[in-house]
Tab-separated table of N, CA, C and O in Angstrom:
chain	number	residue	atom	x	y	z
A	1	MET	N	-11.543	3.021	-54.739
A	1	MET	CA	-11.269	3.324	-53.342
A	1	MET	C	-9.999	2.607	-52.905
A	1	MET	O	-9.814	1.440	-53.213
A	2	ILE	N	-9.202	3.285	-52.151
A	2	ILE	CA	-8.011	2.658	-51.586
A	2	ILE	C	-8.338	2.071	-50.223
A	2	ILE	O	-9.389	2.354	-49.640
A	3	GLY	N	-7.417	1.253	-49.725
A	3	GLY	CA	-7.649	0.552	-48.461
A	3	GLY	C	-7.989	1.462	-47.300
A	3	GLY	O	-8.888	1.156	-46.511
A	4	GLU	N	-7.296	2.594	-47.172
A	4	GLU	CA	-7.554	3.490	-46.044
A	4	GLU	C	-8.953	4.107	-46.125
A	4	GLU	O	-9.603	4.311	-45.094
A	5	GLU	N	-9.418	4.404	-47.332
A	5	GLU	CA	-10.783	4.942	-47.490
A	5	GLU	C	-11.820	3.903	-47.085
A	5	GLU	O	-12.815	4.236	-46.437
A	6	LYS	N	-11.584	2.661	-47.429
A	6	LYS	CA	-12.497	1.585	-47.049
A	6	LYS	C	-12.526	1.401	-45.535
A	6	LYS	O	-13.588	1.252	-44.933
A	7	LYS	N	-11.342	1.430	-44.916
A	7	LYS	CA	-11.276	1.295	-43.459
A	7	LYS	C	-12.022	2.437	-42.776
A	7	LYS	O	-12.746	2.221	-41.803
A	8	GLU	N	-11.861	3.652	-43.285
A	8	GLU	CA	-12.547	4.801	-42.698
A	8	GLU	C	-14.063	4.662	-42.841
A	8	GLU	O	-14.819	4.996	-41.927
A	9	MET	N	-14.517	4.149	-43.979
A	9	MET	CA	-15.950	3.933	-44.185
A	9	MET	C	-16.479	2.916	-43.173
A	9	MET	O	-17.558	3.097	-42.603
A	10	VAL	N	-15.720	1.852	-42.925
A	10	VAL	CA	-16.123	0.833	-41.939
A	10	VAL	C	-16.168	1.451	-40.541
A	10	VAL	O	-17.106	1.207	-39.782
A	11	ARG	N	-15.178	2.266	-40.207
A	11	ARG	CA	-15.184	2.924	-38.890
A	11	ARG	C	-16.428	3.806	-38.728
A	11	ARG	O	-17.056	3.826	-37.663
A	12	LYS	N	-16.798	4.539	-39.770
A	12	LYS	CA	-18.000	5.390	-39.721
A	12	LYS	C	-19.255	4.530	-39.550
A	12	LYS	O	-20.169	4.889	-38.810
A	13	TYR	N	-19.297	3.395	-40.236
A	13	TYR	CA	-20.430	2.487	-40.109
A	13	TYR	C	-20.552	1.985	-38.663
A	13	TYR	O	-21.637	1.993	-38.084
A	14	VAL	N	-19.436	1.563	-38.069
A	14	VAL	CA	-19.444	1.058	-36.694
A	14	VAL	C	-19.860	2.166	-35.725
A	14	VAL	O	-20.650	1.930	-34.804
A	15	ASP	N	-19.374	3.383	-35.942
A	15	ASP	CA	-19.778	4.509	-35.082
A	15	ASP	C	-21.287	4.746	-35.160
A	15	ASP	O	-21.947	4.956	-34.138
A	16	ALA	N	-21.849	4.709	-36.376
A	16	ALA	CA	-23.295	4.909	-36.546
A	16	ALA	C	-24.064	3.760	-35.889
A	16	ALA	O	-25.089	3.979	-35.247
A	17	TYR	N	-23.569	2.527	-36.037
A	17	TYR	CA	-24.191	1.367	-35.403
A	17	TYR	C	-24.226	1.542	-33.889
A	17	TYR	O	-25.264	1.346	-33.253
A	18	ASN	N	-23.083	1.921	-33.317
A	18	ASN	CA	-22.989	2.068	-31.865
A	18	ASN	C	-23.924	3.142	-31.324
A	18	ASN	O	-24.409	3.043	-30.197
A	19	SER	N	-24.186	4.173	-32.118
A	19	SER	CA	-25.050	5.271	-31.663
A	19	SER	C	-26.504	5.079	-32.102
A	19	SER	O	-27.304	6.012	-31.975
A	20	PHE	N	-26.838	3.884	-32.620
A	20	PHE	CA	-28.197	3.561	-33.064
A	20	PHE	C	-28.663	4.509	-34.181
A	20	PHE	O	-29.857	4.755	-34.334
A	21	ASN	N	-27.743	5.036	-34.977
A	21	ASN	CA	-28.083	5.980	-36.038
A	21	ASN	C	-28.233	5.227	-37.362
A	21	ASN	O	-27.299	5.170	-38.178
A	22	VAL	N	-29.403	4.630	-37.556
A	22	VAL	CA	-29.662	3.808	-38.736
A	22	VAL	C	-29.523	4.646	-40.010
A	22	VAL	O	-28.980	4.170	-41.015
A	23	ASN	N	-29.959	5.892	-39.994
A	23	ASN	CA	-29.850	6.728	-41.200
A	23	ASN	C	-28.400	6.933	-41.619
A	23	ASN	O	-28.083	6.849	-42.813
A	24	ASP	N	-27.499	7.198	-40.669
A	24	ASP	CA	-26.085	7.354	-41.019
A	24	ASP	C	-25.477	6.036	-41.489
A	24	ASP	O	-24.620	6.023	-42.370
A	25	MET	N	-25.919	4.912	-40.928
A	25	MET	CA	-25.455	3.610	-41.405
A	25	MET	C	-25.803	3.457	-42.881
A	25	MET	O	-24.965	3.060	-43.687
A	26	PHE	N	-27.026	3.805	-43.223
A	26	PHE	CA	-27.516	3.545	-44.567
A	26	PHE	C	-26.954	4.493	-45.618
A	26	PHE	O	-26.953	4.167	-46.799
A	27	LYS	N	-26.421	5.631	-45.212
A	27	LYS	CA	-25.740	6.523	-46.155
A	27	LYS	C	-24.497	5.859	-46.734
A	27	LYS	O	-24.041	6.226	-47.811
A	28	LEU	N	-23.952	4.885	-46.034
A	28	LEU	CA	-22.712	4.219	-46.431
A	28	LEU	C	-22.942	2.937	-47.231
A	28	LEU	O	-21.993	2.347	-47.733
A	29	LEU	N	-24.202	2.519	-47.357
A	29	LEU	CA	-24.514	1.215	-47.945
A	29	LEU	C	-24.987	1.309	-49.392
A	29	LEU	O	-25.734	2.210	-49.760
A	30	HIS	N	-24.561	0.335	-50.180
A	30	HIS	CA	-25.007	0.186	-51.564
A	30	HIS	C	-26.444	-0.340	-51.564
A	30	HIS	O	-26.840	-1.082	-50.662
A	31	ASP	N	-27.225	0.045	-52.562
A	31	ASP	CA	-28.621	-0.412	-52.652
A	31	ASP	C	-28.736	-1.941	-52.690
A	31	ASP	O	-29.747	-2.503	-52.285
A	32	GLU	N	-27.702	-2.620	-53.193
A	32	GLU	CA	-27.737	-4.080	-53.318
A	32	GLU	C	-26.990	-4.763	-52.165
A	32	GLU	O	-26.481	-5.871	-52.318
A	33	ILE	N	-26.971	-4.117	-50.996
A	33	ILE	CA	-26.247	-4.662	-49.845
A	33	ILE	C	-26.674	-6.104	-49.553
A	33	ILE	O	-27.864	-6.417	-49.532
A	34	LEU	N	-25.693	-6.959	-49.351
A	34	LEU	CA	-25.925	-8.339	-48.944
A	34	LEU	C	-25.391	-8.480	-47.520
A	34	LEU	O	-24.236	-8.147	-47.250
A	35	PHE	N	-26.247	-8.926	-46.614
A	35	PHE	CA	-25.851	-9.114	-45.221
A	35	PHE	C	-26.049	-10.569	-44.838
A	35	PHE	O	-27.079	-11.171	-45.162
A	36	ARG	N	-25.058	-11.104	-44.143
A	36	ARG	CA	-25.169	-12.457	-43.589
A	36	ARG	C	-24.621	-12.457	-42.174
A	36	ARG	O	-23.567	-11.886	-41.912
A	37	ASN	N	-25.338	-13.123	-41.281
A	37	ASN	CA	-24.829	-13.414	-39.948
A	37	ASN	C	-24.537	-14.904	-39.906
A	37	ASN	O	-25.417	-15.719	-40.181
A	38	ILE	N	-23.285	-15.239	-39.575
A	38	ILE	CA	-22.846	-16.626	-39.569
A	38	ILE	C	-22.414	-16.965	-38.148
A	38	ILE	O	-21.481	-16.372	-37.610
A	39	SER	N	-23.143	-17.903	-37.546
A	39	SER	CA	-22.880	-18.299	-36.162
A	39	SER	C	-22.568	-19.791	-36.140
A	39	SER	O	-23.336	-20.593	-36.684
A	40	ASN	N	-21.442	-20.140	-35.547
A	40	ASN	CA	-21.001	-21.542	-35.490
A	40	ASN	C	-20.978	-22.182	-36.875
A	40	ASN	O	-21.383	-23.326	-37.053
A	41	GLY	N	-20.545	-21.427	-37.875
A	41	GLY	CA	-20.403	-21.948	-39.231
A	41	GLY	C	-21.683	-22.018	-40.040
A	41	GLY	O	-21.663	-22.452	-41.185
A	42	GLN	N	-22.812	-21.584	-39.469
A	42	GLN	CA	-24.105	-21.658	-40.152
A	42	GLN	C	-24.669	-20.253	-40.386
A	42	GLN	O	-24.647	-19.424	-39.470
A	43	VAL	N	-25.181	-20.000	-41.589
A	43	VAL	CA	-25.849	-18.732	-41.863
A	43	VAL	C	-27.199	-18.767	-41.162
A	43	VAL	O	-28.055	-19.599	-41.470
A	44	ASP	N	-27.400	-17.879	-40.167
A	44	ASP	CA	-28.681	-17.864	-39.462
A	44	ASP	C	-29.535	-16.658	-39.839
A	44	ASP	O	-30.728	-16.634	-39.532
A	45	THR	N	-28.944	-15.676	-40.503
A	45	THR	CA	-29.691	-14.523	-40.985
A	45	THR	C	-29.059	-14.060	-42.290
A	45	THR	O	-27.835	-13.987	-42.390
A	46	GLU	N	-29.912	-13.747	-43.263
A	46	GLU	CA	-29.418	-13.203	-44.533
A	46	GLU	C	-30.452	-12.235	-45.084
A	46	GLU	O	-31.645	-12.521	-45.049
A	47	THR	N	-29.982	-11.080	-45.545
A	47	THR	CA	-30.855	-10.133	-46.227
A	47	THR	C	-30.195	-9.756	-47.546
A	47	THR	O	-28.967	-9.763	-47.670
A	48	LYS	N	-31.050	-9.433	-48.523
A	48	LYS	CA	-30.577	-9.000	-49.836
A	48	LYS	C	-31.280	-7.696	-50.174
A	48	LYS	O	-32.504	-7.633	-50.198
A	49	GLY	N	-30.482	-6.662	-50.384
A	49	GLY	CA	-31.037	-5.360	-50.740
A	49	GLY	C	-31.224	-4.466	-49.531
A	49	GLY	O	-31.326	-4.918	-48.393
A	50	ILE	N	-31.256	-3.183	-49.818
A	50	ILE	CA	-31.285	-2.167	-48.771
A	50	ILE	C	-32.572	-2.208	-47.943
A	50	ILE	O	-32.546	-1.978	-46.742
A	51	LEU	N	-33.706	-2.534	-48.564
A	51	LEU	CA	-34.978	-2.545	-47.825
A	51	LEU	C	-35.017	-3.665	-46.794
A	51	LEU	O	-35.429	-3.444	-45.654
A	52	GLU	N	-34.583	-4.870	-47.182
A	52	GLU	CA	-34.559	-5.990	-46.231
A	52	GLU	C	-33.589	-5.706	-45.088
A	52	GLU	O	-33.885	-5.989	-43.920
A	53	PHE	N	-32.430	-5.137	-45.425
A	53	PHE	CA	-31.436	-4.863	-44.385
A	53	PHE	C	-31.912	-3.758	-43.453
A	53	PHE	O	-31.700	-3.825	-42.247
A	54	ARG	N	-32.594	-2.747	-43.989
A	54	ARG	CA	-33.116	-1.672	-43.135
A	54	ARG	C	-34.120	-2.242	-42.129
A	54	ARG	O	-34.089	-1.888	-40.946
A	55	GLU	N	-34.999	-3.117	-42.590
A	55	GLU	CA	-35.987	-3.731	-41.696
A	55	GLU	C	-35.285	-4.489	-40.560
A	55	GLU	O	-35.651	-4.348	-39.390
A	56	LEU	N	-34.255	-5.260	-40.899
A	56	LEU	CA	-33.504	-6.004	-39.891
A	56	LEU	C	-32.781	-5.053	-38.934
A	56	LEU	O	-32.808	-5.245	-37.714
A	57	ALA	N	-32.150	-4.007	-39.462
A	57	ALA	CA	-31.389	-3.067	-38.631
A	57	ALA	C	-32.298	-2.325	-37.663
A	57	ALA	O	-31.942	-2.134	-36.492
A	58	GLU	N	-33.456	-1.915	-38.133
A	58	GLU	CA	-34.384	-1.198	-37.251
A	58	GLU	C	-34.932	-2.116	-36.161
A	58	GLU	O	-35.021	-1.725	-34.996
A	59	LYS	N	-35.264	-3.349	-36.526
A	59	LYS	CA	-35.748	-4.317	-35.536
A	59	LYS	C	-34.653	-4.609	-34.511
A	59	LYS	O	-34.908	-4.621	-33.303
A	60	SER	N	-33.443	-4.825	-34.985
A	60	SER	CA	-32.322	-5.134	-34.100
A	60	SER	C	-32.046	-3.993	-33.139
A	60	SER	O	-31.776	-4.222	-31.954
A	61	SER	N	-32.134	-2.763	-33.609
A	61	SER	CA	-31.843	-1.620	-32.733
A	61	SER	C	-32.865	-1.517	-31.596
A	61	SER	O	-32.529	-1.053	-30.509
A	62	ARG	N	-34.094	-1.975	-31.824
A	62	ARG	CA	-35.112	-1.946	-30.768
A	62	ARG	C	-34.890	-3.044	-29.726
A	62	ARG	O	-35.434	-2.978	-28.625
A	63	ASN	N	-34.112	-4.056	-30.074
A	63	ASN	CA	-33.863	-5.176	-29.158
A	63	ASN	C	-32.828	-4.862	-28.082
A	63	ASN	O	-32.682	-5.638	-27.136
A	64	PHE	N	-32.100	-3.748	-28.227
A	64	PHE	CA	-31.010	-3.432	-27.310
A	64	PHE	C	-31.192	-2.062	-26.684
A	64	PHE	O	-31.547	-1.103	-27.355
A	65	SER	N	-30.924	-1.978	-25.392
A	65	SER	CA	-30.917	-0.676	-24.726
A	65	SER	C	-29.561	-0.008	-24.905
A	65	SER	O	-29.457	1.215	-24.898
A	66	SER	N	-28.523	-0.820	-25.065
A	66	SER	CA	-27.199	-0.307	-25.407
A	66	SER	C	-26.466	-1.396	-26.179
A	66	SER	O	-26.752	-2.590	-26.020
A	67	ARG	N	-25.532	-0.958	-27.006
A	67	ARG	CA	-24.710	-1.900	-27.755
A	67	ARG	C	-23.449	-1.174	-28.190
A	67	ARG	O	-23.470	0.031	-28.445
A	68	LYS	N	-22.370	-1.940	-28.253
A	68	LYS	CA	-21.116	-1.327	-28.675
A	68	LYS	C	-20.240	-2.364	-29.351
A	68	LYS	O	-19.970	-3.423	-28.776
A	69	GLN	N	-19.834	-2.034	-30.557
A	69	GLN	CA	-18.818	-2.801	-31.247
A	69	GLN	C	-17.511	-2.034	-31.100
A	69	GLN	O	-17.450	-0.854	-31.423
A	70	THR	N	-16.484	-2.705	-30.593
A	70	THR	CA	-15.167	-2.104	-30.490
A	70	THR	C	-14.256	-2.815	-31.482
A	70	THR	O	-14.147	-4.051	-31.454
A	71	ILE	N	-13.641	-2.040	-32.358
A	71	ILE	CA	-12.735	-2.613	-33.353
A	71	ILE	C	-11.416	-2.950	-32.663
A	71	ILE	O	-10.744	-2.078	-32.116
A	72	ILE	N	-11.078	-4.237	-32.671
A	72	ILE	CA	-9.825	-4.711	-32.088
A	72	ILE	C	-8.715	-4.640	-33.131
A	72	ILE	O	-7.588	-4.273	-32.838
A	73	ASN	N	-9.049	-5.028	-34.359
A	73	ASN	CA	-8.084	-5.017	-35.456
A	73	ASN	C	-8.844	-4.783	-36.758
A	73	ASN	O	-9.976	-5.241	-36.906
A	74	ILE	N	-8.213	-4.075	-37.682
A	74	ILE	CA	-8.829	-3.813	-38.976
A	74	ILE	C	-7.755	-3.960	-40.048
A	74	ILE	O	-6.640	-3.468	-39.877
A	75	ALA	N	-8.081	-4.691	-41.119
A	75	ALA	CA	-7.104	-4.949	-42.178
A	75	ALA	C	-7.807	-5.000	-43.532
A	75	ALA	O	-8.957	-5.425	-43.624
A	76	THR	N	-7.101	-4.575	-44.552
A	76	THR	CA	-7.592	-4.692	-45.924
A	76	THR	C	-7.040	-5.982	-46.505
A	76	THR	O	-5.834	-6.220	-46.462
A	77	ILE	N	-7.940	-6.813	-47.028
A	77	ILE	CA	-7.558	-8.070	-47.659
A	77	ILE	C	-8.247	-8.111	-49.015
A	77	ILE	O	-9.478	-8.163	-49.093
A	78	ASP	N	-7.445	-8.068	-50.080
A	78	ASP	CA	-7.962	-7.963	-51.437
A	78	ASP	C	-8.871	-6.739	-51.516
A	78	ASP	O	-8.458	-5.647	-51.189
A	79	ASN	N	-10.128	-6.916	-51.901
A	79	ASN	CA	-11.058	-5.795	-52.038
A	79	ASN	C	-11.961	-5.655	-50.814
A	79	ASN	O	-12.948	-4.929	-50.848
A	80	GLN	N	-11.639	-6.370	-49.744
A	80	GLN	CA	-12.492	-6.360	-48.558
A	80	GLN	C	-11.747	-5.805	-47.355
A	80	GLN	O	-10.524	-5.741	-47.338
A	81	VAL	N	-12.516	-5.423	-46.343
A	81	VAL	CA	-11.958	-5.030	-45.056
A	81	VAL	C	-12.425	-6.063	-44.044
A	81	VAL	O	-13.612	-6.372	-43.961
A	82	GLU	N	-11.464	-6.610	-43.295
A	82	GLU	CA	-11.763	-7.568	-42.238
A	82	GLU	C	-11.550	-6.886	-40.899
A	82	GLU	O	-10.523	-6.250	-40.677
A	83	VAL	N	-12.544	-7.016	-40.033
A	83	VAL	CA	-12.520	-6.339	-38.742
A	83	VAL	C	-12.725	-7.364	-37.633
A	83	VAL	O	-13.688	-8.143	-37.680
A	84	GLN	N	-11.823	-7.367	-36.656
A	84	GLN	CA	-12.016	-8.159	-35.446
A	84	GLN	C	-12.792	-7.268	-34.480
A	84	GLN	O	-12.398	-6.125	-34.225
A	85	ILE	N	-13.901	-7.781	-33.950
A	85	ILE	CA	-14.838	-6.987	-33.154
A	85	ILE	C	-14.994	-7.580	-31.757
A	85	ILE	O	-15.145	-8.790	-31.597
A	86	ASP	N	-14.984	-6.704	-30.771
A	86	ASP	CA	-15.392	-7.045	-29.407
A	86	ASP	C	-16.787	-6.430	-29.259
A	86	ASP	O	-16.948	-5.218	-29.391
A	87	TYR	N	-17.787	-7.265	-29.034
A	87	TYR	CA	-19.183	-6.800	-28.999
A	87	TYR	C	-19.758	-6.945	-27.600
A	87	TYR	O	-19.562	-7.962	-26.934
A	88	GLU	N	-20.486	-5.900	-27.189
A	88	GLU	CA	-21.220	-5.955	-25.917
A	88	GLU	C	-22.567	-5.275	-26.119
A	88	GLU	O	-22.640	-4.181	-26.685
A	89	GLY	N	-23.623	-5.925	-25.676
A	89	GLY	CA	-24.954	-5.339	-25.778
A	89	GLY	C	-25.809	-5.708	-24.578
A	89	GLY	O	-25.637	-6.775	-23.982
A	90	ILE	N	-26.731	-4.816	-24.234
A	90	ILE	CA	-27.696	-5.056	-23.161
A	90	ILE	C	-29.080	-5.162	-23.803
A	90	ILE	O	-29.522	-4.234	-24.499
A	91	LEU	N	-29.744	-6.281	-23.582
A	91	LEU	CA	-31.062	-6.500	-24.190
A	91	LEU	C	-32.120	-5.576	-23.600
A	91	LEU	O	-32.141	-5.333	-22.389
A	92	ALA	N	-32.998	-5.094	-24.482
A	92	ALA	CA	-34.126	-4.258	-24.062
A	92	ALA	C	-35.421	-5.053	-24.056
A	92	ALA	O	-36.446	-4.571	-23.570
A	93	VAL	N	-35.386	-6.270	-24.595
A	93	VAL	CA	-36.585	-7.114	-24.696
A	93	VAL	C	-36.216	-8.550	-24.347
A	93	VAL	O	-35.053	-8.929	-24.401
A	94	ASP	N	-37.233	-9.347	-24.013
A	94	ASP	CA	-37.043	-10.779	-23.841
A	94	ASP	C	-36.997	-11.422	-25.222
A	94	ASP	O	-37.772	-11.045	-26.112
A	95	LEU	N	-36.094	-12.388	-25.405
A	95	LEU	CA	-35.970	-13.077	-26.693
A	95	LEU	C	-36.498	-14.503	-26.586
A	95	LEU	O	-36.502	-15.091	-25.497
A	96	PRO	N	-36.943	-15.073	-27.706
A	96	PRO	CA	-37.486	-16.443	-27.690
A	96	PRO	C	-36.478	-17.497	-27.221
A	96	PRO	O	-36.877	-18.556	-26.762
A	97	ASN	N	-35.175	-17.209	-27.335
A	97	ASN	CA	-34.165	-18.201	-26.940
A	97	ASN	C	-33.928	-18.238	-25.430
A	97	ASN	O	-33.047	-18.941	-24.959
A	98	GLY	N	-34.720	-17.465	-24.664
A	98	GLY	CA	-34.612	-17.487	-23.215
A	98	GLY	C	-33.857	-16.312	-22.615
A	98	GLY	O	-33.916	-16.109	-21.399
A	99	LEU	N	-33.156	-15.549	-23.424
A	99	LEU	CA	-32.483	-14.364	-22.896
A	99	LEU	C	-33.524	-13.324	-22.517
A	99	LEU	O	-34.555	-13.181	-23.175
A	100	LYS	N	-33.248	-12.602	-21.447
A	100	LYS	CA	-34.220	-11.655	-20.885
A	100	LYS	C	-33.739	-10.217	-21.012
A	100	LYS	O	-32.539	-9.947	-21.098
A	101	SER	N	-34.702	-9.301	-20.972
A	101	SER	CA	-34.397	-7.876	-20.950
A	101	SER	C	-33.433	-7.589	-19.802
A	101	SER	O	-33.617	-8.080	-18.696
A	102	GLY	N	-32.377	-6.840	-20.081
A	102	GLY	CA	-31.358	-6.543	-19.078
A	102	GLY	C	-30.156	-7.465	-19.139
A	102	GLY	O	-29.109	-7.145	-18.572
A	103	ASP	N	-30.305	-8.624	-19.810
A	103	ASP	CA	-29.160	-9.531	-19.954
A	103	ASP	C	-28.084	-8.887	-20.816
A	103	ASP	O	-28.374	-8.164	-21.766
A	104	LYS	N	-26.838	-9.186	-20.472
A	104	LYS	CA	-25.701	-8.663	-21.227
A	104	LYS	C	-25.180	-9.741	-22.180
A	104	LYS	O	-24.981	-10.888	-21.761
A	105	LEU	N	-24.989	-9.362	-23.433
A	105	LEU	CA	-24.366	-10.238	-24.418
A	105	LEU	C	-22.945	-9.750	-24.651
A	105	LEU	O	-22.719	-8.555	-24.838
A	106	GLN	N	-21.995	-10.669	-24.651
A	106	GLN	CA	-20.610	-10.330	-24.955
A	106	GLN	C	-20.054	-11.391	-25.882
A	106	GLN	O	-20.279	-12.586	-25.659
A	107	LEU	N	-19.351	-10.954	-26.916
A	107	LEU	CA	-18.704	-11.901	-27.798
A	107	LEU	C	-17.588	-11.224	-28.566
A	107	LEU	O	-17.542	-10.005	-28.690
A	108	ILE	N	-16.696	-12.054	-29.048
A	108	ILE	CA	-15.640	-11.619	-29.946
A	108	ILE	C	-15.993	-12.216	-31.300
A	108	ILE	O	-16.331	-13.397	-31.401
A	109	GLY	N	-15.941	-11.422	-32.334
A	109	GLY	CA	-16.296	-11.904	-33.654
A	109	GLY	C	-15.471	-11.229	-34.729
A	109	GLY	O	-14.540	-10.474	-34.450
A	110	LYS	N	-15.860	-11.522	-35.947
A	110	LYS	CA	-15.183	-10.971	-37.107
A	110	LYS	C	-16.256	-10.519	-38.085
A	110	LYS	O	-17.291	-11.170	-38.225
A	111	SER	N	-15.997	-9.410	-38.753
A	111	SER	CA	-16.889	-8.939	-39.814
A	111	SER	C	-16.075	-8.689	-41.070
A	111	SER	O	-14.966	-8.155	-41.005
A	112	LEU	N	-16.642	-9.094	-42.205
A	112	LEU	CA	-16.058	-8.799	-43.511
A	112	LEU	C	-16.946	-7.787	-44.209
A	112	LEU	O	-18.168	-7.934	-44.232
A	113	PHE	N	-16.324	-6.768	-44.787
A	113	PHE	CA	-17.035	-5.737	-45.533
A	113	PHE	C	-16.525	-5.743	-46.958
A	113	PHE	O	-15.316	-5.682	-47.199
A	114	GLY	N	-17.464	-5.813	-47.917
A	114	GLY	CA	-17.135	-5.704	-49.331
A	114	GLY	C	-17.649	-4.381	-49.870
A	114	GLY	O	-18.520	-3.743	-49.254
A	115	PHE	N	-17.146	-3.978	-51.020
A	115	PHE	CA	-17.443	-2.647	-51.554
A	115	PHE	C	-17.792	-2.710	-53.033
A	115	PHE	O	-17.273	-3.543	-53.774
A	116	LYS	N	-18.685	-1.794	-53.416
A	116	LYS	CA	-19.093	-1.671	-54.808
A	116	LYS	C	-19.491	-0.219	-55.040
A	116	LYS	O	-20.269	0.337	-54.242
A	117	GLU	N	-18.952	0.380	-56.097
A	117	GLU	CA	-19.309	1.746	-56.472
A	117	GLU	C	-19.150	2.730	-55.312
A	117	GLU	O	-19.979	3.622	-55.106
A	118	GLY	N	-18.090	2.561	-54.510
A	118	GLY	CA	-17.786	3.488	-53.429
A	118	GLY	C	-18.636	3.346	-52.180
A	118	GLY	O	-18.612	4.225	-51.309
A	119	LYS	N	-19.378	2.245	-52.075
A	119	LYS	CA	-20.221	2.023	-50.899
A	119	LYS	C	-20.047	0.591	-50.409
A	119	LYS	O	-19.566	-0.275	-51.127
A	120	ILE	N	-20.484	0.340	-49.176
A	120	ILE	CA	-20.430	-1.008	-48.603
A	120	ILE	C	-21.523	-1.844	-49.264
A	120	ILE	O	-22.701	-1.483	-49.230
A	121	SER	N	-21.125	-2.970	-49.860
A	121	SER	CA	-22.079	-3.822	-50.567
A	121	SER	C	-22.222	-5.211	-49.940
A	121	SER	O	-23.079	-5.985	-50.354
A	122	LEU	N	-21.361	-5.516	-48.975
A	122	LEU	CA	-21.401	-6.817	-48.316
A	122	LEU	C	-20.985	-6.647	-46.861
A	122	LEU	O	-19.988	-5.977	-46.573
A	123	ILE	N	-21.769	-7.242	-45.976
A	123	ILE	CA	-21.388	-7.347	-44.568
A	123	ILE	C	-21.646	-8.782	-44.151
A	123	ILE	O	-22.769	-9.278	-44.266
A	124	GLU	N	-20.584	-9.452	-43.700
A	124	GLU	CA	-20.716	-10.798	-43.150
A	124	GLU	C	-20.182	-10.756	-41.729
A	124	GLU	O	-19.025	-10.423	-41.511
A	125	ASP	N	-21.058	-11.086	-40.781
A	125	ASP	CA	-20.683	-11.132	-39.360
A	125	ASP	C	-20.489	-12.581	-38.964
A	125	ASP	O	-21.366	-13.422	-39.189
A	126	TYR	N	-19.348	-12.882	-38.343
A	126	TYR	CA	-19.014	-14.230	-37.896
A	126	TYR	C	-18.867	-14.242	-36.382
A	126	TYR	O	-18.178	-13.396	-35.825
A	127	SER	N	-19.547	-15.201	-35.743
A	127	SER	CA	-19.382	-15.344	-34.291
A	127	SER	C	-19.433	-16.816	-33.923
A	127	SER	O	-19.755	-17.649	-34.721
């Protein structure tokens, strides 16, 4: 895959994420997908394999009434795509950390996407 094909795959993934279309997200993912969420330098969530990631994605989609990732910048670095993301979401449920249904989350972050056999095999979200 060339850099532009990888970037297009990431754009399709973000579009599916924004529309809560878990099935379209998973069409783009390798069976051995590794996902990590890194917040303040610490890994707070990690899944290995498509089944673990699907469970997390479905649970996460139920937590929000709306969500949108906006790509601010996208670049190919070595075999990965790095994306600067502006994220906004509205909670649909109360969370244990004190956030309530209806609260708005906003953050700027970065995501790294790795590839294997023509599919996304790594997603690391940094915030």
